[in-house]
XYZ file of C-alpha atoms in Angstrom:
101
model
C 90.900 113.600 95.626
C 89.258 112.739 92.335
C 88.529 115.550 89.857
C 86.654 114.852 86.598
C 86.515 118.473 85.488
C 82.949 119.293 86.473
C 82.815 117.078 89.586
C 85.164 116.586 92.499
C 85.246 114.223 95.465
C 87.672 113.804 98.343
C 88.379 111.239 101.009
C 90.832 110.888 103.877
C 92.898 108.022 105.190
C 93.351 107.569 108.932
C 96.117 105.345 110.247
C 95.917 104.244 113.877
C 98.902 103.009 115.811
C 98.419 99.449 117.072
C 98.521 99.207 120.849
C 101.817 98.146 122.381
C 101.727 95.310 124.884
C 104.152 94.416 127.672
C 106.166 91.352 126.642
C 108.756 91.418 129.447
C 107.204 92.247 132.808
C 108.850 93.968 135.758
C 110.727 91.871 138.283
C 111.032 92.505 142.024
C 114.247 94.250 143.065
C 115.987 94.165 146.445
C 118.569 96.894 147.085
C 120.520 98.143 150.073
C 119.907 101.669 151.270
C 122.059 104.073 149.248
C 122.223 101.807 146.176
C 120.370 102.264 142.884
C 117.332 100.102 142.089
C 116.846 99.301 138.385
C 113.523 98.201 136.866
C 113.161 97.154 133.240
C 110.185 96.475 131.022
C 110.033 95.535 127.316
C 107.168 96.316 124.968
C 105.994 94.483 121.861
C 106.852 97.461 119.691
C 108.143 101.001 119.740
C 105.264 103.315 120.449
C 104.259 106.941 120.764
C 101.669 105.950 123.389
C 102.190 107.512 126.782
C 104.184 105.217 129.056
C 104.317 106.045 132.770
C 106.220 104.748 135.808
C 104.688 104.883 139.303
C 105.950 104.411 142.862
C 102.740 103.442 144.643
C 100.179 105.837 143.166
C 102.717 108.602 142.514
C 103.734 109.130 138.871
C 107.518 109.369 138.437
C 109.514 111.683 136.185
C 113.205 111.898 135.349
C 115.013 114.099 137.866
C 117.980 113.860 140.250
C 116.219 111.036 142.169
C 114.845 108.986 139.241
C 116.151 108.285 135.774
C 113.730 107.129 133.088
C 115.202 105.761 129.871
C 113.532 104.659 126.648
C 115.599 102.787 124.066
C 113.270 101.506 121.372
C 111.054 98.905 123.032
C 113.068 98.844 126.302
C 111.909 101.080 129.148
C 114.081 101.471 132.248
C 113.536 103.157 135.607
C 116.512 103.789 137.889
C 115.741 104.893 141.442
C 118.925 106.598 142.608
C 120.321 105.984 146.095
C 117.167 104.381 147.483
C 116.054 104.921 151.071
C 113.611 102.981 153.239
C 110.901 105.460 152.147
C 111.282 104.130 148.571
C 109.950 100.697 149.569
C 106.702 99.872 147.850
C 105.112 98.836 144.590
C 106.599 100.017 141.299
C 104.378 99.883 138.240
C 104.719 100.631 134.552
C 101.679 101.492 132.429
C 101.296 101.837 128.678
C 97.835 102.132 127.145
C 95.593 99.545 128.833
C 98.531 97.391 130.014
C 100.247 97.432 133.420
C 103.155 95.558 134.979
C 104.039 95.777 138.676
C 106.840 94.678 141.008
Protein backbone atom coordinates (compact mmCIF):
# COMPACT_ATOMS: atom_id res chain seq x y z
CA UNK A 1 0.00 0.00 0.00
CA UNK A 2 1.17 3.51 -0.76
CA UNK A 3 -0.40 6.42 1.16
CA UNK A 4 0.52 10.04 0.32
CA UNK A 5 -1.93 11.59 2.76
CA UNK A 6 -4.70 12.54 0.35
CA UNK A 7 -4.27 9.57 -2.02
CA UNK A 8 -3.89 5.86 -1.46
CA UNK A 9 -3.19 2.90 -3.72
CA UNK A 10 -2.81 -0.81 -3.05
CA UNK A 11 -1.53 -3.84 -4.89
CA UNK A 12 -1.19 -7.54 -4.15
CA UNK A 13 1.53 -10.07 -4.77
CA UNK A 14 0.63 -13.61 -5.82
CA UNK A 15 3.19 -16.38 -5.54
CA UNK A 16 2.51 -19.60 -7.44
CA UNK A 17 4.17 -22.87 -6.57
CA UNK A 18 6.20 -24.26 -9.48
CA UNK A 19 4.95 -27.62 -10.67
CA UNK A 20 6.78 -30.67 -9.35
CA UNK A 21 7.95 -33.21 -11.89
CA UNK A 22 8.73 -36.91 -11.48
CA UNK A 23 12.51 -37.41 -11.58
CA UNK A 24 12.61 -41.06 -10.46
CA UNK A 25 9.88 -43.13 -12.09
CA UNK A 26 8.18 -46.22 -10.70
CA UNK A 27 9.73 -49.61 -11.35
CA UNK A 28 7.91 -52.92 -11.85
CA UNK A 29 7.71 -55.08 -8.73
CA UNK A 30 7.29 -58.86 -8.50
CA UNK A 31 6.18 -60.23 -5.13
CA UNK A 32 4.99 -63.57 -3.81
CA UNK A 33 1.47 -63.81 -2.46
CA UNK A 34 1.45 -62.72 1.19
CA UNK A 35 4.51 -60.45 0.83
CA UNK A 36 4.55 -56.65 0.72
CA UNK A 37 5.06 -54.84 -2.60
CA UNK A 38 6.91 -51.50 -2.35
CA UNK A 39 6.74 -48.78 -5.01
CA UNK A 40 8.81 -45.60 -4.84
CA UNK A 41 8.76 -42.37 -6.79
CA UNK A 42 10.88 -39.21 -6.38
CA UNK A 43 9.80 -35.70 -7.31
CA UNK A 44 11.88 -32.72 -8.37
CA UNK A 45 10.84 -30.80 -5.28
CA UNK A 46 8.70 -30.94 -2.18
CA UNK A 47 5.21 -29.86 -3.09
CA UNK A 48 1.78 -29.13 -1.70
CA UNK A 49 0.24 -30.34 -4.98
CA UNK A 50 -2.06 -33.31 -4.65
CA UNK A 51 -0.20 -36.56 -5.26
CA UNK A 52 -2.25 -39.73 -5.75
CA UNK A 53 -1.51 -43.46 -6.05
CA UNK A 54 -3.74 -45.76 -8.12
CA UNK A 55 -4.16 -49.52 -8.54
CA UNK A 56 -5.69 -49.69 -12.01
CA UNK A 57 -8.22 -46.85 -11.99
CA UNK A 58 -8.87 -47.08 -8.24
CA UNK A 59 -7.34 -44.31 -6.10
CA UNK A 60 -5.50 -45.69 -3.05
CA UNK A 61 -5.44 -44.33 0.50
CA UNK A 62 -3.47 -45.31 3.58
CA UNK A 63 -5.29 -48.04 5.51
CA UNK A 64 -4.60 -51.54 6.84
CA UNK A 65 -4.02 -52.79 3.25
CA UNK A 66 -1.94 -49.90 1.86
CA UNK A 67 0.61 -47.60 3.41
CA UNK A 68 1.39 -44.29 1.72
CA UNK A 69 4.45 -42.38 2.91
CA UNK A 70 5.76 -38.95 1.97
CA UNK A 71 9.25 -37.96 3.10
CA UNK A 72 10.17 -34.70 1.41
CA UNK A 73 10.45 -35.48 -2.30
CA UNK A 74 10.19 -39.28 -1.83
CA UNK A 75 6.76 -40.88 -2.15
CA UNK A 76 6.29 -44.55 -1.24
CA UNK A 77 3.39 -46.97 -1.60
CA UNK A 78 3.45 -50.26 0.30
CA UNK A 79 0.81 -52.83 -0.64
CA UNK A 80 0.58 -55.10 2.39
CA UNK A 81 0.36 -58.88 2.01
CA UNK A 82 -0.48 -58.83 -1.69
CA UNK A 83 -2.86 -61.35 -3.24
CA UNK A 84 -3.41 -62.36 -6.86
CA UNK A 85 -6.23 -59.77 -7.01
CA UNK A 86 -3.59 -57.04 -6.49
CA UNK A 87 -1.97 -57.78 -9.86
CA UNK A 88 -2.24 -54.87 -12.24
CA UNK A 89 -0.92 -51.43 -13.08
CA UNK A 90 0.19 -49.10 -10.29
CA UNK A 91 0.41 -45.41 -11.10
CA UNK A 92 1.46 -42.26 -9.30
CA UNK A 93 0.14 -38.85 -10.38
CA UNK A 94 1.17 -35.36 -9.34
CA UNK A 95 -0.15 -32.35 -11.24
CA UNK A 96 0.10 -33.14 -14.97
CA UNK A 97 2.74 -35.86 -14.48
CA UNK A 98 2.20 -39.63 -14.20
CA UNK A 99 4.47 -42.63 -13.68
CA UNK A 100 3.27 -46.23 -13.99
CA UNK A 101 4.57 -49.74 -13.29
